[in-house]
Every structure is written in C-alpha cells, then in structure tokens.
PDB file of C-alpha atoms in Angstrom:
ATOM      1  CA  UNK A 892     -11.602  93.393  13.262  1.00  0.00           C
ATOM      2  CA  UNK A 893     -13.752  96.370  14.172  1.00  0.00           C
ATOM      3  CA  UNK A 894     -16.341  94.137  15.886  1.00  0.00           C
ATOM      4  CA  UNK A 895     -13.562  92.311  17.730  1.00  0.00           C
ATOM      5  CA  UNK A 896     -12.255  95.605  19.112  1.00  0.00           C
ATOM      6  CA  UNK A 897     -15.799  96.629  20.118  1.00  0.00           C
ATOM      7  CA  UNK A 898     -16.408  93.272  21.818  1.00  0.00           C
ATOM      8  CA  UNK A 899     -13.083  93.470  23.657  1.00  0.00           C
ATOM      9  CA  UNK A 900     -13.860  97.004  24.792  1.00  0.00           C
ATOM     10  CA  UNK A 901     -17.341  95.979  25.940  1.00  0.00           C
ATOM     11  CA  UNK A 902     -15.985  93.059  27.943  1.00  0.00           C
ATOM     12  CA  UNK A 903     -13.388  95.282  29.554  1.00  0.00           C
ATOM     13  CA  UNK A 904     -16.091  97.768  30.483  1.00  0.00           C
ATOM     14  CA  UNK A 905     -18.241  95.023  31.997  1.00  0.00           C
ATOM     15  CA  UNK A 906     -15.262  93.781  34.005  1.00  0.00           C
ATOM     16  CA  UNK A 907     -14.656  97.286  35.343  1.00  0.00           C
ATOM     17  CA  UNK A 908     -18.338  97.717  36.131  1.00  0.00           C
ATOM     18  CA  UNK A 909     -18.430  94.289  37.761  1.00  0.00           C
ATOM     19  CA  UNK A 910     -15.450  95.170  39.907  1.00  0.00           C
ATOM     20  CA  UNK A 911     -17.038  98.475  40.805  1.00  0.00           C
ATOM     21  CA  UNK A 912     -20.292  96.717  41.706  1.00  0.00           C
ATOM     22  CA  UNK A 913     -18.420  94.338  43.986  1.00  0.00           C
ATOM     23  CA  UNK A 914     -16.549  97.225  45.596  1.00  0.00           C
ATOM     24  CA  UNK A 915     -19.806  99.151  46.024  1.00  0.00           C
ATOM     25  CA  UNK A 916     -21.478  96.098  47.595  1.00  0.00           C
ATOM     26  CA  UNK A 917     -18.615  95.815  50.059  1.00  0.00           C
ATOM     27  CA  UNK A 918     -18.771  99.556  50.785  1.00  0.00           C
ATOM     28  CA  UNK A 919     -22.540  99.529  51.253  1.00  0.00           C
ATOM     29  CA  UNK A 920     -22.560  96.590  53.657  1.00  0.00           C
ATOM     30  CA  UNK A 921     -23.554  96.659  56.494  1.00  0.00           C
ATOM     31  CA  UNK A 922     -26.840  98.502  56.241  1.00  0.00           C
ATOM     32  CA  UNK A 923     -28.150  97.624  59.689  1.00  0.00           C
ATOM     33  CA  UNK A 924     -26.825  96.530  63.125  1.00  0.00           C
ATOM     34  CA  UNK A 925     -24.678  93.396  63.193  1.00  0.00           C
ATOM     35  CA  UNK A 926     -25.833  90.540  65.409  1.00  0.00           C
ATOM     36  CA  UNK A 927     -23.144  88.205  66.727  1.00  0.00           C
ATOM     37  CA  UNK A 928     -24.716  85.077  68.175  1.00  0.00           C
ATOM     38  CA  UNK A 929     -22.737  83.374  70.930  1.00  0.00           C
ATOM     39  CA  UNK A 930     -24.298  79.913  71.339  1.00  0.00           C
ATOM     40  CA  UNK A 931     -23.174  79.549  74.964  1.00  0.00           C
ATOM     41  CA  UNK A 932     -24.017  81.239  78.283  1.00  0.00           C
ATOM     42  CA  UNK A 933     -22.332  84.478  79.300  1.00  0.00           C
ATOM     43  CA  UNK A 934     -18.883  84.199  80.874  1.00  0.00           C
ATOM     44  CA  UNK A 935     -17.341  81.581  78.587  1.00  0.00           C
ATOM     45  CA  UNK A 936     -14.456  82.037  76.146  1.00  0.00           C
ATOM     46  CA  UNK A 937     -16.642  82.876  73.132  1.00  0.00           C
ATOM     47  CA  UNK A 938     -18.663  85.413  75.111  1.00  0.00           C
ATOM     48  CA  UNK A 939     -15.513  87.068  76.482  1.00  0.00           C
ATOM     49  CA  UNK A 940     -14.061  87.552  72.993  1.00  0.00           C
ATOM     50  CA  UNK A 941     -17.356  88.697  71.454  1.00  0.00           C
ATOM     51  CA  UNK A 942     -17.753  91.440  74.032  1.00  0.00           C
ATOM     52  CA  UNK A 943     -14.092  92.359  73.835  1.00  0.00           C
ATOM     53  CA  UNK A 944     -14.236  93.070  70.091  1.00  0.00           C
ATOM     54  CA  UNK A 945     -17.805  94.377  69.717  1.00  0.00           C
ATOM     55  CA  UNK A 946     -17.122  98.059  70.340  1.00  0.00           C
ATOM     56  CA  UNK A 947     -14.117  98.375  68.010  1.00  0.00           C
ATOM     57  CA  UNK A 948     -15.819  96.267  65.357  1.00  0.00           C
ATOM     58  CA  UNK A 949     -18.915  98.431  65.517  1.00  0.00           C
ATOM     59  CA  UNK A 950     -16.817 101.569  65.110  1.00  0.00           C
ATOM     60  CA  UNK A 951     -15.038 100.068  62.085  1.00  0.00           C
ATOM     61  CA  UNK A 952     -18.293  99.027  60.403  1.00  0.00           C
ATOM     62  CA  UNK A 953     -20.183 102.161  61.502  1.00  0.00           C
ATOM     63  CA  UNK A 954     -22.980 100.014  62.895  1.00  0.00           C
ATOM     64  CA  UNK A 955     -23.970  98.753  66.322  1.00  0.00           C
ATOM     65  CA  UNK A 956     -22.694  95.249  67.079  1.00  0.00           C
ATOM     66  CA  UNK A 957     -25.065  93.279  69.294  1.00  0.00           C
ATOM     67  CA  UNK A 958     -23.807  90.231  71.205  1.00  0.00           C
ATOM     68  CA  UNK A 959     -26.690  87.769  71.516  1.00  0.00           C
ATOM     69  CA  UNK A 960     -26.231  84.763  73.825  1.00  0.00           C
ATOM     70  CA  UNK A 961     -28.309  81.809  72.583  1.00  0.00           C
ATOM     71  CA  UNK A 962     -27.183  78.791  74.657  1.00  0.00           C
ATOM     72  CA  UNK A 963     -28.544  75.288  74.325  1.00  0.00           C
ATOM     73  CA  UNK A 964     -27.750  71.844  72.926  1.00  0.00           C
ATOM     74  CA  UNK A 965     -23.997  72.297  73.297  1.00  0.00           C
ATOM     75  CA  UNK A 966     -23.994  75.361  71.076  1.00  0.00           C
ATOM     76  CA  UNK A 967     -26.047  73.757  68.326  1.00  0.00           C
ATOM     77  CA  UNK A 968     -29.208  75.744  69.096  1.00  0.00           C
ATOM     78  CA  UNK A 969     -27.604  79.106  68.434  1.00  0.00           C
ATOM     79  CA  UNK A 970     -25.530  77.762  65.546  1.00  0.00           C
ATOM     80  CA  UNK A 971     -28.676  76.381  63.912  1.00  0.00           C
ATOM     81  CA  UNK A 972     -30.415  79.743  64.215  1.00  0.00           C
ATOM     82  CA  UNK A 973     -27.493  81.469  62.501  1.00  0.00           C
ATOM     83  CA  UNK A 974     -27.419  78.820  59.758  1.00  0.00           C
ATOM     84  CA  UNK A 975     -31.042  79.662  58.940  1.00  0.00           C
ATOM     85  CA  UNK A 976     -30.596  83.447  59.043  1.00  0.00           C
ATOM     86  CA  UNK A 977     -31.110  85.265  55.751  1.00  0.00           C
ATOM     87  CA  UNK A 978     -30.641  88.919  56.747  1.00  0.00           C
ATOM     88  CA  UNK A 979     -26.914  88.981  55.837  1.00  0.00           C
ATOM     89  CA  UNK A 980     -26.140  90.652  59.173  1.00  0.00           C
ATOM     90  CA  UNK A 981     -26.260  87.679  61.563  1.00  0.00           C
ATOM     91  CA  UNK A 982     -23.069  85.788  62.400  1.00  0.00           C
ATOM     92  CA  UNK A 983     -21.856  83.092  64.771  1.00  0.00           C
ATOM     93  CA  UNK A 984     -18.924  83.457  67.164  1.00  0.00           C
ATOM     94  CA  UNK A 985     -18.101  80.128  68.732  1.00  0.00           C
ATOM     95  CA  UNK A 986     -15.498  77.470  69.329  1.00  0.00           C
ATOM     96  CA  UNK A 987     -15.293  76.267  65.744  1.00  0.00           C
ATOM     97  CA  UNK A 988     -13.473  73.125  66.885  1.00  0.00           C
ATOM     98  CA  UNK A 989     -16.472  72.218  69.037  1.00  0.00           C
ATOM     99  CA  UNK A 990     -18.800  72.955  66.122  1.00  0.00           C
ATOM    100  CA  UNK A 991     -16.770  70.549  63.992  1.00  0.00           C
ATOM    101  CA  UNK A 992     -17.369  67.824  66.580  1.00  0.00           C
ATOM    102  CA  UNK A 993     -21.175  68.060  66.572  1.00  0.00           C
ATOM    103  CA  UNK A 994     -21.854  66.126  63.331  1.00  0.00           C
ATOM    104  CA  UNK A 995     -19.993  63.124  64.778  1.00  0.00           C
ATOM    105  CA  UNK A 996     -21.685  63.241  68.182  1.00  0.00           C
ATOM    106  CA  UNK A 997     -25.305  64.035  67.322  1.00  0.00           C
ATOM    107  CA  UNK A 998     -27.401  61.527  65.411  1.00  0.00           C
ATOM    108  CA  UNK A 999     -29.495  64.367  64.013  1.00  0.00           C
ATOM    109  CA  UNK A1000     -28.864  68.090  63.703  1.00  0.00           C
ATOM    110  CA  UNK A1001     -31.206  70.753  62.396  1.00  0.00           C
ATOM    111  CA  UNK A1002     -28.371  71.950  60.152  1.00  0.00           C
ATOM    112  CA  UNK A1003     -25.131  70.746  58.591  1.00  0.00           C
ATOM    113  CA  UNK A1004     -22.228  72.952  59.750  1.00  0.00           C
ATOM    114  CA  UNK A1005     -20.177  72.076  56.664  1.00  0.00           C
ATOM    115  CA  UNK A1006     -22.960  72.950  54.209  1.00  0.00           C
ATOM    116  CA  UNK A1007     -24.989  75.627  55.969  1.00  0.00           C
ATOM    117  CA  UNK A1008     -22.190  77.754  57.430  1.00  0.00           C
ATOM    118  CA  UNK A1009     -19.080  79.287  55.898  1.00  0.00           C
ATOM    119  CA  UNK A1010     -15.924  80.572  57.531  1.00  0.00           C
ATOM    120  CA  UNK A1011     -15.338  84.287  58.048  1.00  0.00           C
ATOM    121  CA  UNK A1012     -12.294  84.535  60.304  1.00  0.00           C
ATOM    122  CA  UNK A1013     -10.437  82.644  62.998  1.00  0.00           C
ATOM    123  CA  UNK A1014      -9.748  84.953  65.921  1.00  0.00           C
ATOM    124  CA  UNK A1015      -7.933  83.263  68.772  1.00  0.00           C
ATOM    125  CA  UNK A1016      -6.735  80.023  70.285  1.00  0.00           C
ATOM    126  CA  UNK A1017      -6.342  79.075  73.920  1.00  0.00           C
ATOM    127  CA  UNK A1018      -5.383  75.621  75.180  1.00  0.00           C
ATOM    128  CA  UNK A1019      -7.490  73.691  77.622  1.00  0.00           C
ATOM    129  CA  UNK A1020      -6.421  73.609  81.243  1.00  0.00           C
ATOM    130  CA  UNK A1021      -6.770  70.333  83.079  1.00  0.00           C
ATOM    131  CA  UNK A1022      -7.438  71.502  86.623  1.00  0.00           C
ATOM    132  CA  UNK A1023      -8.736  70.138  89.912  1.00  0.00           C
ATOM    133  CA  UNK A1024     -10.324  71.408  93.079  1.00  0.00           C
ATOM    134  CA  UNK A1025      -7.440  72.316  95.444  1.00  0.00           C
ATOM    135  CA  UNK A1026      -8.537  69.562  97.858  1.00  0.00           C
ATOM    136  CA  UNK A1027      -7.783  66.830  95.296  1.00  0.00           C
ATOM    137  CA  UNK A1028      -4.542  65.066  96.379  1.00  0.00           C
ATOM    138  CA  UNK A1029      -2.882  65.077  92.947  1.00  0.00           C
ATOM    139  CA  UNK A1030      -0.386  67.457  91.370  1.00  0.00           C
ATOM    140  CA  UNK A1031       0.494  65.632  88.149  1.00  0.00           C
ATOM    141  CA  UNK A1032      -1.364  63.724  85.469  1.00  0.00           C
ATOM    142  CA  UNK A1033       0.033  60.386  86.639  1.00  0.00           C
ATOM    143  CA  UNK A1034      -1.058  61.097  90.222  1.00  0.00           C
ATOM    144  CA  UNK A1035      -4.543  62.065  89.029  1.00  0.00           C
ATOM    145  CA  UNK A1036      -4.832  58.913  86.919  1.00  0.00           C
ATOM    146  CA  UNK A1037      -3.680  56.790  89.865  1.00  0.00           C
ATOM    147  CA  UNK A1038      -6.258  58.468  92.104  1.00  0.00           C
ATOM    148  CA  UNK A1039      -8.986  57.773  89.530  1.00  0.00           C
ATOM    149  CA  UNK A1040      -8.039  54.087  89.747  1.00  0.00           C
ATOM    150  CA  UNK A1041      -8.783  54.070  93.469  1.00  0.00           C
ATOM    151  CA  UNK A1042     -11.986  56.106  93.675  1.00  0.00           C
ATOM    152  CA  UNK A1043     -14.604  57.708  91.414  1.00  0.00           C
ATOM    153  CA  UNK A1044     -13.451  61.060  90.050  1.00  0.00           C
ATOM    154  CA  UNK A1045     -16.138  63.500  88.937  1.00  0.00           C
ATOM    155  CA  UNK A1046     -15.096  65.317  85.776  1.00  0.00           C
ATOM    156  CA  UNK A1047     -17.015  68.517  84.934  1.00  0.00           C
ATOM    157  CA  UNK A1048     -17.576  69.163  81.217  1.00  0.00           C
ATOM    158  CA  UNK A1049     -19.321  72.054  79.517  1.00  0.00           C
ATOM    159  CA  UNK A1050     -21.562  69.544  77.757  1.00  0.00           C
ATOM    160  CA  UNK A1051     -21.431  65.977  76.497  1.00  0.00           C
ATOM    161  CA  UNK A1052     -19.844  66.143  73.074  1.00  0.00           C
ATOM    162  CA  UNK A1053     -18.188  69.511  73.669  1.00  0.00           C
ATOM    163  CA  UNK A1054     -14.532  70.140  72.845  1.00  0.00           C
ATOM    164  CA  UNK A1055     -13.468  69.993  76.530  1.00  0.00           C
ATOM    165  CA  UNK A1056     -15.387  66.721  76.924  1.00  0.00           C
ATOM    166  CA  UNK A1057     -13.684  65.206  73.878  1.00  0.00           C
ATOM    167  CA  UNK A1058     -10.312  66.396  75.166  1.00  0.00           C
ATOM    168  CA  UNK A1059     -11.086  64.644  78.462  1.00  0.00           C
ATOM    169  CA  UNK A1060     -12.034  61.504  76.555  1.00  0.00           C
ATOM    170  CA  UNK A1061      -8.740  61.702  74.657  1.00  0.00           C
ATOM    171  CA  UNK A1062      -6.871  61.867  77.976  1.00  0.00           C
ATOM    172  CA  UNK A1063      -8.927  58.943  79.235  1.00  0.00           C
ATOM    173  CA  UNK A1064      -8.121  56.897  76.129  1.00  0.00           C
ATOM    174  CA  UNK A1065      -4.404  57.692  76.332  1.00  0.00           C
ATOM    175  CA  UNK A1066      -3.951  57.055  80.074  1.00  0.00           C
ATOM    176  CA  UNK A1067      -6.673  54.444  80.753  1.00  0.00           C
ATOM    177  CA  UNK A1068      -8.088  56.753  83.431  1.00  0.00           C
ATOM    178  CA  UNK A1069     -11.778  56.502  84.255  1.00  0.00           C
ATOM    179  CA  UNK A1070     -13.718  59.717  84.721  1.00  0.00           C
ATOM    180  CA  UNK A1071     -17.293  60.155  85.897  1.00  0.00           C
ATOM    181  CA  UNK A1072     -18.447  62.893  83.497  1.00  0.00           C
ATOM    182  CA  UNK A1073     -20.817  65.537  84.845  1.00  0.00           C
ATOM    183  CA  UNK A1074     -22.296  67.637  82.003  1.00  0.00           C
ATOM    184  CA  UNK A1075     -23.211  71.310  82.289  1.00  0.00           C
ATOM    185  CA  UNK A1076     -24.841  73.836  79.987  1.00  0.00           C
ATOM    186  CA  UNK A1077     -21.705  75.947  79.753  1.00  0.00           C
ATOM    187  CA  UNK A1078     -18.168  76.379  81.022  1.00  0.00           C
ATOM    188  CA  UNK A1079     -18.971  79.065  83.588  1.00  0.00           C
ATOM    189  CA  UNK A1080     -21.109  76.821  85.821  1.00  0.00           C
ATOM    190  CA  UNK A1081     -18.743  73.880  85.351  1.00  0.00           C
ATOM    191  CA  UNK A1082     -15.863  76.009  86.626  1.00  0.00           C
ATOM    192  CA  UNK A1083     -17.942  77.329  89.535  1.00  0.00           C
ATOM    193  CA  UNK A1084     -18.936  73.838  90.683  1.00  0.00           C
ATOM    194  CA  UNK A1085     -15.371  72.536  90.459  1.00  0.00           C
ATOM    195  CA  UNK A1086     -14.174  75.435  92.589  1.00  0.00           C
ATOM    196  CA  UNK A1087     -16.975  74.681  95.037  1.00  0.00           C
ATOM    197  CA  UNK A1088     -16.121  70.967  95.268  1.00  0.00           C
ATOM    198  CA  UNK A1089     -19.307  69.649  93.677  1.00  0.00           C
ATOM    199  CA  UNK A1090     -17.028  68.213  90.987  1.00  0.00           C
ATOM    200  CA  UNK A1091     -13.323  67.427  91.290  1.00  0.00           C
ATOM    201  CA  UNK A1092     -11.777  67.781  87.833  1.00  0.00           C
ATOM    202  CA  UNK A1093     -12.379  70.083  84.888  1.00  0.00           C
ATOM    203  CA  UNK A1094     -10.914  70.557  81.441  1.00  0.00           C
ATOM    204  CA  UNK A1095     -11.821  73.934  80.031  1.00  0.00           C
ATOM    205  CA  UNK A1096     -10.561  76.791  77.905  1.00  0.00           C
ATOM    206  CA  UNK A1097      -7.716  78.751  79.465  1.00  0.00           C
ATOM    207  CA  UNK A1098      -9.342  82.112  78.740  1.00  0.00           C
ATOM    208  CA  UNK A1099     -12.252  81.331  81.059  1.00  0.00           C
ATOM    209  CA  UNK A1100     -10.304  79.217  83.579  1.00  0.00           C
ATOM    210  CA  UNK A1101      -6.864  80.751  84.154  1.00  0.00           C
ATOM    211  CA  UNK A1102      -8.081  83.573  86.456  1.00  0.00           C
ATOM    212  CA  UNK A1103      -9.242  80.959  88.963  1.00  0.00           C
ATOM    213  CA  UNK A1104      -5.968  79.069  88.744  1.00  0.00           C
ATOM    214  CA  UNK A1105      -4.094  82.295  89.434  1.00  0.00           C
ATOM    215  CA  UNK A1106      -6.328  83.039  92.434  1.00  0.00           C
ATOM    216  CA  UNK A1107      -5.784  79.550  93.874  1.00  0.00           C
ATOM    217  CA  UNK A1108      -9.417  78.511  93.541  1.00  0.00           C
ATOM    218  CA  UNK A1109      -8.365  75.793  91.097  1.00  0.00           C
ATOM    219  CA  UNK A1110      -5.127  73.784  90.872  1.00  0.00           C
ATOM    220  CA  UNK A1111      -3.673  73.274  87.407  1.00  0.00           C
ATOM    221  CA  UNK A1112      -2.464  69.814  86.429  1.00  0.00           C
ATOM    222  CA  UNK A1113      -1.588  70.460  82.789  1.00  0.00           C
ATOM    223  CA  UNK A1114      -2.271  72.525  79.684  1.00  0.00           C
ATOM    224  CA  UNK A1115      -3.162  70.892  76.384  1.00  0.00           C
ATOM    225  CA  UNK A1116      -0.452  72.566  74.322  1.00  0.00           C
ATOM    226  CA  UNK A1117       2.592  70.934  72.767  1.00  0.00           C
ATOM    227  CA  UNK A1118       4.948  73.392  74.435  1.00  0.00           C
ATOM    228  CA  UNK A1119       4.728  75.296  77.713  1.00  0.00           C
ATOM    229  CA  UNK A1120       3.364  78.823  77.644  1.00  0.00           C
ATOM    230  CA  UNK A1121       5.472  81.780  78.735  1.00  0.00           C
ATOM    231  CA  UNK A1122       2.414  83.106  80.572  1.00  0.00           C
ATOM    232  CA  UNK A1123       2.282  80.024  82.834  1.00  0.00           C
ATOM    233  CA  UNK A1124       5.785  78.485  82.628  1.00  0.00           C
ATOM    234  CA  UNK A1125       5.251  76.351  85.730  1.00  0.00           C
ATOM    235  CA  UNK A1126       2.271  74.446  84.321  1.00  0.00           C
ATOM    236  CA  UNK A1127       3.480  71.350  82.423  1.00  0.00           C
ATOM    237  CA  UNK A1128       1.858  70.225  79.213  1.00  0.00           C
ATOM    238  CA  UNK A1129      -0.046  66.993  78.673  1.00  0.00           C
ATOM    239  CA  UNK A1130       2.489  66.217  75.943  1.00  0.00           C
ATOM    240  CA  UNK A1131       5.391  66.180  78.396  1.00  0.00           C
ATOM    241  CA  UNK A1132       3.390  64.076  80.841  1.00  0.00           C
ATOM    242  CA  UNK A1133       3.054  61.171  78.450  1.00  0.00           C
ATOM    243  CA  UNK A1134       0.622  62.347  75.753  1.00  0.00           C
ATOM    244  CA  UNK A1135       3.264  63.047  73.113  1.00  0.00           C
ATOM    245  CA  UNK A1136       2.190  65.564  70.472  1.00  0.00           C
ATOM    246  CA  UNK A1137      -1.269  66.076  71.970  1.00  0.00           C
ATOM    247  CA  UNK A1138      -2.892  69.472  71.581  1.00  0.00           C
ATOM    248  CA  UNK A1139      -6.443  70.675  72.070  1.00  0.00           C
ATOM    249  CA  UNK A1140      -8.185  73.869  73.026  1.00  0.00           C
ATOM    250  CA  UNK A1141     -10.771  76.416  72.097  1.00  0.00           C
ATOM    251  CA  UNK A1142     -10.518  77.908  68.620  1.00  0.00           C
ATOM    252  CA  UNK A1143     -12.668  81.019  68.580  1.00  0.00           C
ATOM    253  CA  UNK A1144     -13.874  81.988  65.133  1.00  0.00           C
ATOM    254  CA  UNK A1145     -16.698  83.638  63.263  1.00  0.00           C
ATOM    255  CA  UNK A1146     -18.961  81.780  60.844  1.00  0.00           C
ATOM    256  CA  UNK A1147     -21.680  83.069  58.529  1.00  0.00           C
ATOM    257  CA  UNK A1148     -24.770  81.554  56.905  1.00  0.00           C
ATOM    258  CA  UNK A1149     -23.676  80.012  53.614  1.00  0.00           C
ATOM    259  CA  UNK A1150     -25.811  82.465  51.633  1.00  0.00           C
ATOM    260  CA  UNK A1151     -24.020  85.533  52.977  1.00  0.00           C
ATOM    261  CA  UNK A1152     -22.574  87.504  50.021  1.00  0.00           C
ATOM    262  CA  UNK A1153     -18.842  87.283  49.395  1.00  0.00           C
ATOM    263  CA  UNK A1154     -18.495  91.054  49.701  1.00  0.00           C
ATOM    264  CA  UNK A1155     -19.919  91.035  53.234  1.00  0.00           C
ATOM    265  CA  UNK A1156     -17.783  88.059  54.302  1.00  0.00           C
ATOM    266  CA  UNK A1157     -14.636  89.638  52.847  1.00  0.00           C
ATOM    267  CA  UNK A1158     -15.173  92.969  54.564  1.00  0.00           C
ATOM    268  CA  UNK A1159     -16.133  91.457  57.920  1.00  0.00           C
ATOM    269  CA  UNK A1160     -13.143  89.115  57.791  1.00  0.00           C
ATOM    270  CA  UNK A1161     -10.764  92.006  57.154  1.00  0.00           C
ATOM    271  CA  UNK A1162     -12.217  94.125  59.967  1.00  0.00           C
ATOM    272  CA  UNK A1163     -12.199  91.222  62.423  1.00  0.00           C
ATOM    273  CA  UNK A1164      -8.542  90.516  61.632  1.00  0.00           C
ATOM    274  CA  UNK A1165      -7.650  94.154  62.203  1.00  0.00           C
ATOM    275  CA  UNK A1166      -9.628  94.503  65.451  1.00  0.00           C
ATOM    276  CA  UNK A1167      -8.494  91.245  67.081  1.00  0.00           C
ATOM    277  CA  UNK A1168      -4.850  92.087  66.306  1.00  0.00           C
ATOM    278  CA  UNK A1169      -5.047  95.585  67.775  1.00  0.00           C
ATOM    279  CA  UNK A1170      -2.429  96.017  70.536  1.00  0.00           C
ATOM    280  CA  UNK A1171      -5.069  96.612  73.214  1.00  0.00           C
ATOM    281  CA  UNK A1172      -7.151  93.512  72.522  1.00  0.00           C
ATOM    282  CA  UNK A1173      -4.150  91.309  71.730  1.00  0.00           C
ATOM    283  CA  UNK A1174      -2.583  92.227  75.084  1.00  0.00           C
ATOM    284  CA  UNK A1175      -5.816  91.552  76.986  1.00  0.00           C
ATOM    285  CA  UNK A1176      -6.184  88.128  75.412  1.00  0.00           C
ATOM    286  CA  UNK A1177      -2.548  87.211  75.955  1.00  0.00           C
ATOM    287  CA  UNK A1178      -2.628  88.034  79.651  1.00  0.00           C
ATOM    288  CA  UNK A1179      -5.576  85.644  79.973  1.00  0.00           C
ATOM    289  CA  UNK A1180      -3.918  82.817  78.057  1.00  0.00           C
ATOM    290  CA  UNK A1181      -5.290  83.261  74.547  1.00  0.00           C
ATOM    291  CA  UNK A1182      -3.220  83.796  71.417  1.00  0.00           C
ATOM    292  CA  UNK A1183      -4.482  85.787  68.444  1.00  0.00           C
ATOM    293  CA  UNK A1184      -4.675  83.383  65.494  1.00  0.00           C
ATOM    294  CA  UNK A1185      -6.122  84.941  62.361  1.00  0.00           C
ATOM    295  CA  UNK A1186      -7.301  82.856  59.422  1.00  0.00           C
ATOM    296  CA  UNK A1187      -9.134  84.048  56.328  1.00  0.00           C
ATOM    297  CA  UNK A1188     -12.399  82.418  55.171  1.00  0.00           C
ATOM    298  CA  UNK A1189     -10.721  79.742  53.048  1.00  0.00           C
ATOM    299  CA  UNK A1190      -8.199  78.852  55.766  1.00  0.00           C
ATOM    300  CA  UNK A1191     -10.946  78.613  58.382  1.00  0.00           C
ATOM    301  CA  UNK A1192     -13.008  76.290  56.182  1.00  0.00           C
ATOM    302  CA  UNK A1193      -9.939  74.058  55.722  1.00  0.00           C
ATOM    303  CA  UNK A1194      -9.292  74.028  59.477  1.00  0.00           C
ATOM    304  CA  UNK A1195     -12.925  73.129  60.154  1.00  0.00           C
ATOM    305  CA  UNK A1196     -12.758  70.174  57.781  1.00  0.00           C
ATOM    306  CA  UNK A1197      -9.585  68.875  59.433  1.00  0.00           C
ATOM    307  CA  UNK A1198     -11.008  69.159  62.956  1.00  0.00           C
ATOM    308  CA  UNK A1199     -14.170  67.348  61.900  1.00  0.00           C
ATOM    309  CA  UNK A1200     -12.127  64.359  60.717  1.00  0.00           C
ATOM    310  CA  UNK A1201      -9.773  64.430  63.713  1.00  0.00           C
ATOM    311  CA  UNK A1202     -12.428  64.320  66.420  1.00  0.00           C
ATOM    312  CA  UNK A1203     -14.660  61.863  64.554  1.00  0.00           C
ATOM    313  CA  UNK A1204     -12.040  59.227  65.369  1.00  0.00           C
ATOM    314  CA  UNK A1205     -12.169  60.025  69.118  1.00  0.00           C
ATOM    315  CA  UNK A1206     -15.976  60.025  69.061  1.00  0.00           C
ATOM    316  CA  UNK A1207     -16.129  56.656  67.292  1.00  0.00           C
ATOM    317  CA  UNK A1208     -13.586  55.051  69.642  1.00  0.00           C
ATOM    318  CA  UNK A1209     -15.414  56.423  72.680  1.00  0.00           C
ATOM    319  CA  UNK A1210     -18.818  55.396  71.300  1.00  0.00           C
ATOM    320  CA  UNK A1211     -20.241  58.843  72.031  1.00  0.00           C
ATOM    321  CA  UNK A1212     -23.640  59.476  70.464  1.00  0.00           C
ATOM    322  CA  UNK A1213     -26.457  61.828  71.371  1.00  0.00           C
ATOM    323  CA  UNK A1214     -29.981  62.136  69.960  1.00  0.00           C
TER     324      UNK A1214
END
C-alpha cells in the first residue's frame, strides 16, 4: 500500500512537472523574430492581412514579425520553403483553400501540404468578385455568358490552378460559358491588366479587388457568396444568378511546418485569434469586404481536408493538370 501511495504521488508530481514544462515552453517561445512567408507578390489579399496584423502580433509576442514575400509557382514555392523550415519560427500565411487545390492540380510538388504543414489559425474570409472592365457590355452573369458565346472573352486569373481560376472554371462548368484564361503571377497584376483593358474579366478576392470596383475602374457582375453582403448590397451573388448554393473565396490562414512544437502552435494560434479580432483590424477588414473567421488548429486542418476533396472534383472534371 505504501509503494502504491509513493507511485501515485510520483506520477502526480511528474504530471505537474510535465504541465509546467509545457507551460514554460509556451512562455519561452518565441526566442527570435517570427518570419511570416506570404507566397504571393505584394498587394494581394494574403499580403494585405499579413502586414495588417504584423505590428500587433509582434507586440503580443515581444518579437519582431517579418513579412517575407516569396512568390512563385502559384504559391507553392513559398509554401514549400515553409514546409522545410526547422527553426520553429517560420510560418505561412496564404489562401489555405488555394493550397488545398495544389495537390490535385500539380503532378508533382516538392512537399505534401497535408503531411508537411499543420494548421495554426484561420483568420479571414472574403468572397471572390466576378468583375469586368467597364467597357464590357454586360451587367449580369447571363449577359456575360451570352457575350462569351459570341466572341472570345479573356479571363484574368492569378495563376492556373489558383482558387480564383478554379472558381472561374466552376462558373464555366455551371453556365457552359467559354473563357480564354490568361494566367498571371499574382492577383495585383491581374487586376491592373483588367482595369487597363488587356483582359476583360477577372475573378479575384474581394479584399484586393473591391477598392477598384468602388472607384469605377472595374464593374462588378457578382460575388461568390450564398447571400448578399451588407457592404455591397447592390452586387448580386452567383447563387441568385443561377448557381444555387455556390460559394468560393479566399480563406486566409496561417500554417506551420509539421514539426513545429504544439506549445508554439497553441500560443501563436491564440495570439493570432486575439489580434485579428481586435476592433481596429476587424473594422479595416470589414470595410474592404473581408470577414474575420477564426478557427483553431484542429478546425483549420479539418477545413483544409474538406477543401482538398471539394476542388479535386472540379479539377478532375476540367482536366486541369500542371507539371
């Protein structure tokens, strides 16, 4: 009986020490500047959010937060670099929906997003805007589809296999429209060229596109949300224009290399949730068309898995494959 009491006491002590060690690990991290890799050019939705939160996040973690743009290969270059990072202070801020698409589109990747990256926190969601150059003689989806049946329509996409491209393909599959896709290396240049008339149609994240709709440099046809947004009540949804139940958009979230300790992921997730939901940042995002949507690591991993399955069907039907 005596030995049983001693063993029980020892186990309890170890549990307390283990809990203390975990707490200490969380308190000690971070020990150096945090690097947030944005795998797209400056000016896109991910870059906007990364720079919006970096100062408050740095203050919360008592470390400098560096935003590092690493564009290339539709975001896969930067994502692959983060997947291979071992310093426990490098993270990825990207459209996690787009990242979920990559394994279906690319024949080979230098990493497996599902195995080499783990969720930290979802941050925000903004629907895609289907917009056209103001000179395009169409104001509704049906008019745009009819126009595409009469003449070639150039459709700017951030990259082949990107989330906006797949959303455009989904519209094409649902309406039988025919787009002439023009790929870019990021949303910023795609928006610029559509405003300039080099391309006629674009589908892109609202956060990066709405300012140009408001200024009249682009004409909105629809948003890819199931219900209209109070921010833009006059822009109809794709769902109400025939694509019942359809929803797409940019889901901005933070991912970590799979080997990142739980304590670091837990603390970063908590701080990200607090910062993104601060009244100042929440208001700034909302006025640009983005909603704060916070998910914890487990919820983000579940979301990622669902998006991977969802878009694999669109990719297979559209026969979209890249080397």
